[in-house]
Coordinates of C-alpha atoms in Angstrom, one line a residue:
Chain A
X86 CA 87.0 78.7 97.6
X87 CA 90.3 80.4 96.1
X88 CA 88.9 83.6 97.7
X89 CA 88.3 81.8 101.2
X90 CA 91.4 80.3 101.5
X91 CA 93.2 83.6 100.5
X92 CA 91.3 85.0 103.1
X93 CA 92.1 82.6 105.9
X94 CA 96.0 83.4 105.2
X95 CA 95.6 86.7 105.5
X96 CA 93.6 86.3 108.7
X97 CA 96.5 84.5 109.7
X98 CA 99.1 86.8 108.9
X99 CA 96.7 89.6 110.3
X100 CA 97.0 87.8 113.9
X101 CA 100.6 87.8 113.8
X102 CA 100.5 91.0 112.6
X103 CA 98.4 92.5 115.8
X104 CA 100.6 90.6 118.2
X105 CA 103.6 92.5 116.7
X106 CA 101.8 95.8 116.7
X107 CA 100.6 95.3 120.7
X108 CA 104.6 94.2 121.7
X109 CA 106.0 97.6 119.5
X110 CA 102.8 99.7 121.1
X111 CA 103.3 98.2 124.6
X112 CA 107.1 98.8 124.8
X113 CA 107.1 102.0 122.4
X114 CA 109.2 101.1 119.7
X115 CA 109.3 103.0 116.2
X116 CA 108.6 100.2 113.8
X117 CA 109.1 101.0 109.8
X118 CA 108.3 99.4 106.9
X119 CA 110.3 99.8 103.7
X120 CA 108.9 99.2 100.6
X121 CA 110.5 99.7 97.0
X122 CA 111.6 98.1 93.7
X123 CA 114.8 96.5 93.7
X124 CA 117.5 98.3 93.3
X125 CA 116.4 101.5 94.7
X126 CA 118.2 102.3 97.6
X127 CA 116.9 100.8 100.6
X128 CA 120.2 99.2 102.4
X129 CA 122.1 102.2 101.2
X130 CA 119.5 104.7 103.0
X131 CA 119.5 102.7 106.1
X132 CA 123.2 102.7 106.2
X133 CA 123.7 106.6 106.5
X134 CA 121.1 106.8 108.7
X135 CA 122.0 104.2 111.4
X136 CA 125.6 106.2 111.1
X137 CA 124.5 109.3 111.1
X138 CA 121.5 109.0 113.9
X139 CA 123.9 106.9 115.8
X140 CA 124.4 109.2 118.9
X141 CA 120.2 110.2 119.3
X142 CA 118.5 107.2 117.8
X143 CA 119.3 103.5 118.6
X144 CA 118.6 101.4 115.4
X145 CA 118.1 97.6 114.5
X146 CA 116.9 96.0 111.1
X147 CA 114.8 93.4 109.8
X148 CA 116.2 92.6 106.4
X149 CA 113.9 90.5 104.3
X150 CA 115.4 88.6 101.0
X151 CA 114.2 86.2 98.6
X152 CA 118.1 84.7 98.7
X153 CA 121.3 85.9 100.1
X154 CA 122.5 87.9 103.0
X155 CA 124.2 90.4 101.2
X156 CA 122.1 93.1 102.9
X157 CA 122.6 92.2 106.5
X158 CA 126.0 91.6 106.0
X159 CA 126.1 95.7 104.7
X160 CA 124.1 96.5 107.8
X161 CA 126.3 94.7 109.7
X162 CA 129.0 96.6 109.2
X163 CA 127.3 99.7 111.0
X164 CA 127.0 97.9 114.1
X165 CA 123.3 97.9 114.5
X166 CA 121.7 94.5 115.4
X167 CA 120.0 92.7 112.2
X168 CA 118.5 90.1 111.7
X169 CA 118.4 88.3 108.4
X170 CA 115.1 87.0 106.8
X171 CA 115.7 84.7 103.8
X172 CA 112.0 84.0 102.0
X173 CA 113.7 81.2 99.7
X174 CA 111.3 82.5 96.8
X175 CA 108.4 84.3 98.2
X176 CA 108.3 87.8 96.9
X177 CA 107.1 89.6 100.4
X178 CA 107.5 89.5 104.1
X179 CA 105.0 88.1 106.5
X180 CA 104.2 89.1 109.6
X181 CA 104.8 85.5 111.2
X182 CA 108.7 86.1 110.2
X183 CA 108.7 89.5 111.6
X184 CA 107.2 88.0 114.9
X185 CA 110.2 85.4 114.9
X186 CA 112.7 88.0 114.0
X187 CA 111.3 90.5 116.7
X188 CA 112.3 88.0 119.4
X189 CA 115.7 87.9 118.1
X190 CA 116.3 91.6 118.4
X191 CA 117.3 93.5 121.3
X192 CA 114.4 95.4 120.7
X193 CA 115.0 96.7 124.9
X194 CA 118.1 98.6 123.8
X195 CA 116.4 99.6 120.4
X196 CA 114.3 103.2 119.9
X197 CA 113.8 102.1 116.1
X198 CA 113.3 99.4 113.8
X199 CA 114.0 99.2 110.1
X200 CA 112.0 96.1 108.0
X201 CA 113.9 96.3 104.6
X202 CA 111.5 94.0 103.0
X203 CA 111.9 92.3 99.8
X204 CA 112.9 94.5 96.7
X205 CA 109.2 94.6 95.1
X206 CA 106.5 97.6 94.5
X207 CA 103.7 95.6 94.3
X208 CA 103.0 92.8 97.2
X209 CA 104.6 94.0 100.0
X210 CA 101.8 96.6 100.7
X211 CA 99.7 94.3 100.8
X212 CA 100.9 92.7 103.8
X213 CA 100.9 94.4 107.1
X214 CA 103.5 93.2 109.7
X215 CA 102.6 94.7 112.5
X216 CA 104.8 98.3 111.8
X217 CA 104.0 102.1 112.7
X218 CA 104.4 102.9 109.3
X219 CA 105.9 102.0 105.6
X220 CA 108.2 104.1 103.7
X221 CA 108.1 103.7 100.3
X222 CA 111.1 104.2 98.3
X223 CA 111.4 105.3 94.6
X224 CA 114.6 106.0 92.6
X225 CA 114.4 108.7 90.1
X226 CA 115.8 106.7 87.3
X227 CA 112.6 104.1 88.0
X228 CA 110.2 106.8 86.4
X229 CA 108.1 109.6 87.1
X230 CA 105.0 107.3 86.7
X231 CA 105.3 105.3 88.7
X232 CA 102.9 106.6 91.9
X233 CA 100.1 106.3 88.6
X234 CA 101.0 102.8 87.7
X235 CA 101.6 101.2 91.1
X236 CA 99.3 102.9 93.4
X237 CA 99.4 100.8 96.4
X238 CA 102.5 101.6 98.1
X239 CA 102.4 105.4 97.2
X240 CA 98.8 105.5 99.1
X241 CA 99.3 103.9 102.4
X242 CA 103.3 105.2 103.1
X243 CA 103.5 107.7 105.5
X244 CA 107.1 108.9 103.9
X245 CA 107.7 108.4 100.4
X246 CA 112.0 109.2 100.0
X247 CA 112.9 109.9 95.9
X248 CA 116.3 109.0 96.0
X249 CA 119.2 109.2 93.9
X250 CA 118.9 112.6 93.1
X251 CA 122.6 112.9 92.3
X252 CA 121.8 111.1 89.2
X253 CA 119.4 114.0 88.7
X254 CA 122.0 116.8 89.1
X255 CA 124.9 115.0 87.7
X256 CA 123.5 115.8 84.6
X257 CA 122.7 112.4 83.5
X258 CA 120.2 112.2 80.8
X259 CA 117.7 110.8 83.5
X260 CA 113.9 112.5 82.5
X261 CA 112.2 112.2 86.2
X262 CA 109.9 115.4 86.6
X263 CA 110.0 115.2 90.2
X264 CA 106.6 117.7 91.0
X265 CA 104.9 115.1 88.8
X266 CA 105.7 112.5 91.5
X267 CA 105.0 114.5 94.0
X268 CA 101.3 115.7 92.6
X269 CA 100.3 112.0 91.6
X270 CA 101.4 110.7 95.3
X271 CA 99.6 113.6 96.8
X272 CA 97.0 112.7 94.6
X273 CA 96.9 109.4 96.4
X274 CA 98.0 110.4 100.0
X275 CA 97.3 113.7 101.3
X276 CA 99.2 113.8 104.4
X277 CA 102.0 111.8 103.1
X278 CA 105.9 113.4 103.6
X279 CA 107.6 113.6 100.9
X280 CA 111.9 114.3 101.0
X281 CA 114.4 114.1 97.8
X282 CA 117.0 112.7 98.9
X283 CA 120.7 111.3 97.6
X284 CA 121.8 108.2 100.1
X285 CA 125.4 108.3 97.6
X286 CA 126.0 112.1 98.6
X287 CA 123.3 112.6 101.8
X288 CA 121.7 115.3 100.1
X289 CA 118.3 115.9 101.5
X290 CA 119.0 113.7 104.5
X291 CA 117.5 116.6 107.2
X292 CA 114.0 116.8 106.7
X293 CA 114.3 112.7 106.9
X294 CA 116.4 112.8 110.5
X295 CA 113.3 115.4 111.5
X296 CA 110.7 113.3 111.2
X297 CA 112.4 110.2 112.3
X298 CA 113.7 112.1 115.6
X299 CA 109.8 113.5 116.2
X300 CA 108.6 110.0 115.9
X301 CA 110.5 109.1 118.0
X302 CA 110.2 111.3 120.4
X303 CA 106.0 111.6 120.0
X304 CA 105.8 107.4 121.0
X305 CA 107.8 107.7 123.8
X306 CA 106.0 110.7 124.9
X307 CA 102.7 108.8 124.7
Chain B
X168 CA 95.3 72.7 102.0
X169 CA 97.1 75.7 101.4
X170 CA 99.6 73.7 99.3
X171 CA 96.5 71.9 97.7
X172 CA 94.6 74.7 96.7
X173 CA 97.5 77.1 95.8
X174 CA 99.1 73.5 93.1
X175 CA 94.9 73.8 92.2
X176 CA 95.3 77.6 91.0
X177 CA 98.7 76.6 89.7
X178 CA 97.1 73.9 87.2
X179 CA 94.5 76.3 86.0
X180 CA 97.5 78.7 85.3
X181 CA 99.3 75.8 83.6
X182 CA 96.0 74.2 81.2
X183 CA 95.4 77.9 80.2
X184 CA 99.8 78.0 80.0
X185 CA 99.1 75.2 77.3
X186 CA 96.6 76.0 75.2
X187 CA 98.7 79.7 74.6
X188 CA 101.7 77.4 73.8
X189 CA 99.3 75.2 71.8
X190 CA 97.9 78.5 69.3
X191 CA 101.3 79.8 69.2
X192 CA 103.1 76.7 68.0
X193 CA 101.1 75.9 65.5
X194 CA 100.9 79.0 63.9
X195 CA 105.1 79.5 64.7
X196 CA 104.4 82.5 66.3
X197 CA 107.4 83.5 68.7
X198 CA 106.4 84.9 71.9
X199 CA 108.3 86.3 74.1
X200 CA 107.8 87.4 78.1
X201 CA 109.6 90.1 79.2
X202 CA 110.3 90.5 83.2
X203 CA 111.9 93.6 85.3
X204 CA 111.6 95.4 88.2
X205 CA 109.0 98.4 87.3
X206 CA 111.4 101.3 85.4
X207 CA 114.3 99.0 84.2
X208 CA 113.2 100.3 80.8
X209 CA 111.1 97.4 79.1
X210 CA 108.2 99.8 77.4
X211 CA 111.3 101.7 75.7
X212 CA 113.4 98.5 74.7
X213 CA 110.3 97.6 72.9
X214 CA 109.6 100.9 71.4
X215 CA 113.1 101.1 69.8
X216 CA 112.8 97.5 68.7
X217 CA 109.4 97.7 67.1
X218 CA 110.5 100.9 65.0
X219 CA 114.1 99.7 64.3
X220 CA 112.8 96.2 63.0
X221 CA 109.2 97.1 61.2
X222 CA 110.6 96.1 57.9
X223 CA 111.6 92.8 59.4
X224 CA 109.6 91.4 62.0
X225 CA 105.8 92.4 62.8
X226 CA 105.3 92.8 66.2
X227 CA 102.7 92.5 68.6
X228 CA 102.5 93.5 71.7
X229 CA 100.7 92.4 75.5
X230 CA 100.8 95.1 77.8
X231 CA 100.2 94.1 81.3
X232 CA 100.4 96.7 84.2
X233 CA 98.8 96.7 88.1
X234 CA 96.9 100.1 86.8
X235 CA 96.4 102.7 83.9
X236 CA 97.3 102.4 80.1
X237 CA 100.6 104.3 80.0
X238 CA 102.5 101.8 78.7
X239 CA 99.9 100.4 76.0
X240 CA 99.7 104.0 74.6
X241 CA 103.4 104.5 74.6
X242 CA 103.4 101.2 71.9
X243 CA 100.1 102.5 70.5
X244 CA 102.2 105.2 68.8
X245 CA 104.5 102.6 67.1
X246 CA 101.4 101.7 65.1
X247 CA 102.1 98.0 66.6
X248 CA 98.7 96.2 67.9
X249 CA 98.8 96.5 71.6
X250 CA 96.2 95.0 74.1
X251 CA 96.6 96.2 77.5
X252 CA 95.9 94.2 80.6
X253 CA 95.0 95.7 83.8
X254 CA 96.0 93.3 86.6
X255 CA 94.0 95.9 89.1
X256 CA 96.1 95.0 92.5
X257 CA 97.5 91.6 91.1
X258 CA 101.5 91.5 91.0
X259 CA 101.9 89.2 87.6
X260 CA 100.1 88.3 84.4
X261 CA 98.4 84.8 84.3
X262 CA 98.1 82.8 81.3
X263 CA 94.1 82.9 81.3
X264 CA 94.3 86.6 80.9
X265 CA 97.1 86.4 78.1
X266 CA 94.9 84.0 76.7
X267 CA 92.0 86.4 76.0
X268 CA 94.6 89.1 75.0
X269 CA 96.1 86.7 71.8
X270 CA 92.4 85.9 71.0
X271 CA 92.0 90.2 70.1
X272 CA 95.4 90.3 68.9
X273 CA 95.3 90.0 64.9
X274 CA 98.6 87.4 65.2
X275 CA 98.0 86.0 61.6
X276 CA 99.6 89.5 60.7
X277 CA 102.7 89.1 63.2
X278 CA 105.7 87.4 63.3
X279 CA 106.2 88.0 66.9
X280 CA 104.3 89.0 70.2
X281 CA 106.0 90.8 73.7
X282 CA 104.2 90.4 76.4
X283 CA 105.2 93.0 79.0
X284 CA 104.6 91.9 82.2
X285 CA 104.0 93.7 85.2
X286 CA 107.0 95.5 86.6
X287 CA 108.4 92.6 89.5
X288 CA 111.6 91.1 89.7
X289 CA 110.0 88.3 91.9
X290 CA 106.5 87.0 91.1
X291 CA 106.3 86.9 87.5
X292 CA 108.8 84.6 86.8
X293 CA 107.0 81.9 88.5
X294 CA 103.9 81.7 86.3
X295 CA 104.3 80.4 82.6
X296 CA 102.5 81.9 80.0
X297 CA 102.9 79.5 77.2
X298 CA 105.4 82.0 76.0
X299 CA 108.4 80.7 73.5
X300 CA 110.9 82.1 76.5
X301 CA 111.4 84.8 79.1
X302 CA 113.4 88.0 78.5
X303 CA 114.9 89.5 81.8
X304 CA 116.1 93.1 81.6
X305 CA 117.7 94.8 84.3
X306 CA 119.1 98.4 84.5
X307 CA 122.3 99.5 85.5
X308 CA 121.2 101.7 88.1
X309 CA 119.4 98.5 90.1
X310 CA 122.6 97.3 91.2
X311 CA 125.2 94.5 89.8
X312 CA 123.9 92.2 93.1
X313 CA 120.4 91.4 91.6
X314 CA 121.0 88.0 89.9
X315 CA 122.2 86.8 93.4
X316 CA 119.4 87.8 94.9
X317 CA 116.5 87.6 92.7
X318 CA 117.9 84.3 91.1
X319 CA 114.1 83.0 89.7
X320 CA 114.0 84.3 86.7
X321 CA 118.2 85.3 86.1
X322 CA 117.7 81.5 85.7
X323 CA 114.9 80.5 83.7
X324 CA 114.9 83.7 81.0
X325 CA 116.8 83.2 77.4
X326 CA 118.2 86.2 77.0
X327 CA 119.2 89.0 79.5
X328 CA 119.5 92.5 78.7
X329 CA 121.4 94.9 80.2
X330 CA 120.1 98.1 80.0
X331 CA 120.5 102.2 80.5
X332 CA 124.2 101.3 79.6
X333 CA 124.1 105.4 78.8
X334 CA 124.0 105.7 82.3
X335 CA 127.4 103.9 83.2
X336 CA 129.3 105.7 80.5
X337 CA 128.2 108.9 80.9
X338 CA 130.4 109.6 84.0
X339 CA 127.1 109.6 86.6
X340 CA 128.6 107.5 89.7
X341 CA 126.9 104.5 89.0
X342 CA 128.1 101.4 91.0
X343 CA 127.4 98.2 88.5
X344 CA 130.1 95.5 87.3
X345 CA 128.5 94.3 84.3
X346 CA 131.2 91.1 84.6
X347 CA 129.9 90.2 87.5
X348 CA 126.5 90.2 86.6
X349 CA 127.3 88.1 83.6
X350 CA 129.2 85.8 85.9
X351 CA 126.4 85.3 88.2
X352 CA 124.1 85.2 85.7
X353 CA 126.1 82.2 83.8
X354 CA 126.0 80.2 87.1
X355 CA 122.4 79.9 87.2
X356 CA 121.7 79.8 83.6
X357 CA 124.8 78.9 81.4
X358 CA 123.1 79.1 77.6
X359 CA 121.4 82.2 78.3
X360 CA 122.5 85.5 75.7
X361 CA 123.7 88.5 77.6
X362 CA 123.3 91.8 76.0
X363 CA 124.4 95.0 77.5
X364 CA 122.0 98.3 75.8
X365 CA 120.9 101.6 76.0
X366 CA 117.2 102.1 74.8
X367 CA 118.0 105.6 75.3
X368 CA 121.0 105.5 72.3
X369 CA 120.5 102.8 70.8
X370 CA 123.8 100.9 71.8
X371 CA 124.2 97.3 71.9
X372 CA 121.1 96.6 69.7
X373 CA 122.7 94.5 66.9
X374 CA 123.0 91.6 69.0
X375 CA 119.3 91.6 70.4
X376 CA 117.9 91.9 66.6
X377 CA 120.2 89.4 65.5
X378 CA 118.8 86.6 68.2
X379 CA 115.1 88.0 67.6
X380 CA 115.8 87.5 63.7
X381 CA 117.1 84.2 64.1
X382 CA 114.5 83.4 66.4
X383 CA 111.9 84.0 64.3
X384 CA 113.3 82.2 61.2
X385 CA 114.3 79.5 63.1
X386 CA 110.1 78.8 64.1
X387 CA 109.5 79.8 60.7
X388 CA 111.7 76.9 59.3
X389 CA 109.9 74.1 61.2

C-alpha cells in the first residue's frame, strides 16, 4: 500500500511535470534545474550569471525554499524576474509548484530559466519538474566523496559546477582532490560537463557561459 | 489519504521511535543524533571526539549514509564499534533501522552512541529516533543564513556546533557572522548550547566534552 500510494504521487507529480516539459518544448525555453547541499553556491552562481549573460541571454528564476525569501530577494536585485517558492517544510520542489510559478513568469520575454531548488543532495533528484536539464552543484569544502556517497544527483546532471575554488587556491587547509571528483562523477555520467568554478572571484565562469549560450542557441534552432 | 497513510508510516516510525527510547533509558545510555548538510564535517567531529575522550566516555557509533561505507570505516579506525546503515536512495535514517543497528551494537560496553545521519539539512530532522537529543552542526563555509532558512532542526537539536572555524580565521574570504547565527539560532530554540569548532585543530572542543561529560553522568545518576 505504502509503495502504491508513493507511486500515485509521483504519477501525479509526473503529469505536472509533462505539462511543464510540453509548454518549455513548445515555446523553446531553456529550463535548468539546480541541485546542491545547502550552502553551496547556488544564488551566488545565478547572480554573476544573470549579470554577466545580461546582454545575450534573458534570464528568470524559480527559487524554491523550505522558509524565507532571502534568495529571491538576492535575485532580485539583478533585475531578472523571480518567482519565490516557499515549501513551508518539505525538503524538495514539485513539479505542481513549478507549473504555478511558470504562469507567473514572463517566460515570452525569457530565453532561460533557473529552478534554484531547495538546498538538499539527496531528494531533489528524485523529482523531475518538467526542466531540460539539472545542474548539480558541489562546493569543494563539502568533500571529495561526495559523487560516491550521494550518487543520484551526480548521475542524471548534465553540468556538475565545483565551486568555490578560491577556497582551494587561497591556500586554505581545504583537502578536495578535485580529479577524484571528476573520475567518480565520470564514473557515474559519461557525458556529463564538468567546470571548476569560483562564483566569489568568477574564475572558471567561460566554459559555463559556453554551454549555456549553445543551449540556447541549439533549442531555438530546433 | 495521502495525509492518512503518510500519519500511518509516521506511527510505525514513532512505535519503533519508542522502543529505541525504551532500551536506551533503561540501560541510561545517551544517544545522540547528529544532523548536517553532507560535508559540514560530522564523521570528523566524531573522530576527534572518540580519540580525545576514550579514557572517559565509550562510544558507539550509527553510521547512516544514502551509499558506501566511507564513513563507518573512517570510525572503524578509532577502534569504536560502528554499524553502518545504507539507506540505498532514502534521504534520512528511520527508527526501525536504528533499531536493528543498537540490537548489533555491544551498548552494555558504552556509555554513549552517535548516530550519524544521512547528510540533509531538511529531512532528517523530522523523524525521531528515540535518540536522548539532536546535535546540529553546520560549517562555516554553508553560509551564516541557514538557521533562517532550514529552521526544523536549528530548533529542535540540543546543541549546535559550529564548525571548520579554521576556515574563518585563516584569512580565506569566508562570509559567516557567527553572531548572527547564534542570534537566530536562540530565537527558535532558546536553551540550546552553541559551540563554535574546528575538527580540523581541535579548537573550541572543551565545551562540547564538557556538555557530553555532564550528559552522560547526569543519565548515569538517575
Amino acid at each position: 500500500m505504502k509503495v502504491n500510494v508513493g507511486k500515485k504521487i509521483l504519477k501525479a507529480n509526473e503529469e505536472y511535470a509533462l505539462e511543464n516539459r510540453h509548454l518549455l518544448t513548445e515555446q523553446k525555453k531553456l529550463c535548468l534545474n539546480m541541485i546542491s547541499s545547502p550552502g553551496s553556491g547556488k544564488t551566488t552562481i545565478l547572480i554573476r550569471t544573470i549579470n554577466e549573460l545580461k546582454d545575450k541571454i534573458k534570464i528568470g528564476v524559480i527559487e524554491g525554499d523550505v522558509q524565507t525569501d532571502l534568495d529571491a530577494e538576492r535575485i532580485r536585485a539583478t533585475q531578472a524576474p523571480v518567482i519565490q517558492i516557499e515549501t513551508k517544510g518539505a525538503c524538495h520542489l514539485n513539479a505542481a509548484q513549478v507549473n504555478r510559478a511558470l504562469s507567473n513568469l514572463p517566460i515570452n520575454n525569457l530565453d532561460l530559466i533557473f529552478i534554484e531548488n531547495v538546498g538538499n543532495l539527496v531528494c531533489p533528484s528524485a523529482f523531475e519538474l518538467g526542466e531540460s536539464g539539472k545542474i548539480a552543484v558541489l562546493s569543494v569544502v563539502e568533500g571529495d566523496d561526495k559523487p560516491a556517497k550521494y550518487p543520484a544527483i551526480f548521475a542524471r546532471a548534465k553540468v556538475l559546477l565545483i565551486n568555490k575554488l578560491d577556497l582551494l587556491e587561497a591556500g586554505a587547509q581545504v583537502d578536495f582532490d578535485i580529479e577524484r571528483v571528476k573520475a567518480d562523477t565520470r564514473k557515474l555520467n559519461k557525458g556529463i560537463k564538468i567546470f571548476a568554478i569560483s562564483a566569489k572571484t568568477g574564475a572558471g565562469f567561460a566554459g559555463w557561459y559556453d554551454w549555456l549560450e549553445k543551449e540556447v542557441k541549439n533549442l531555438r534552432g530546433r
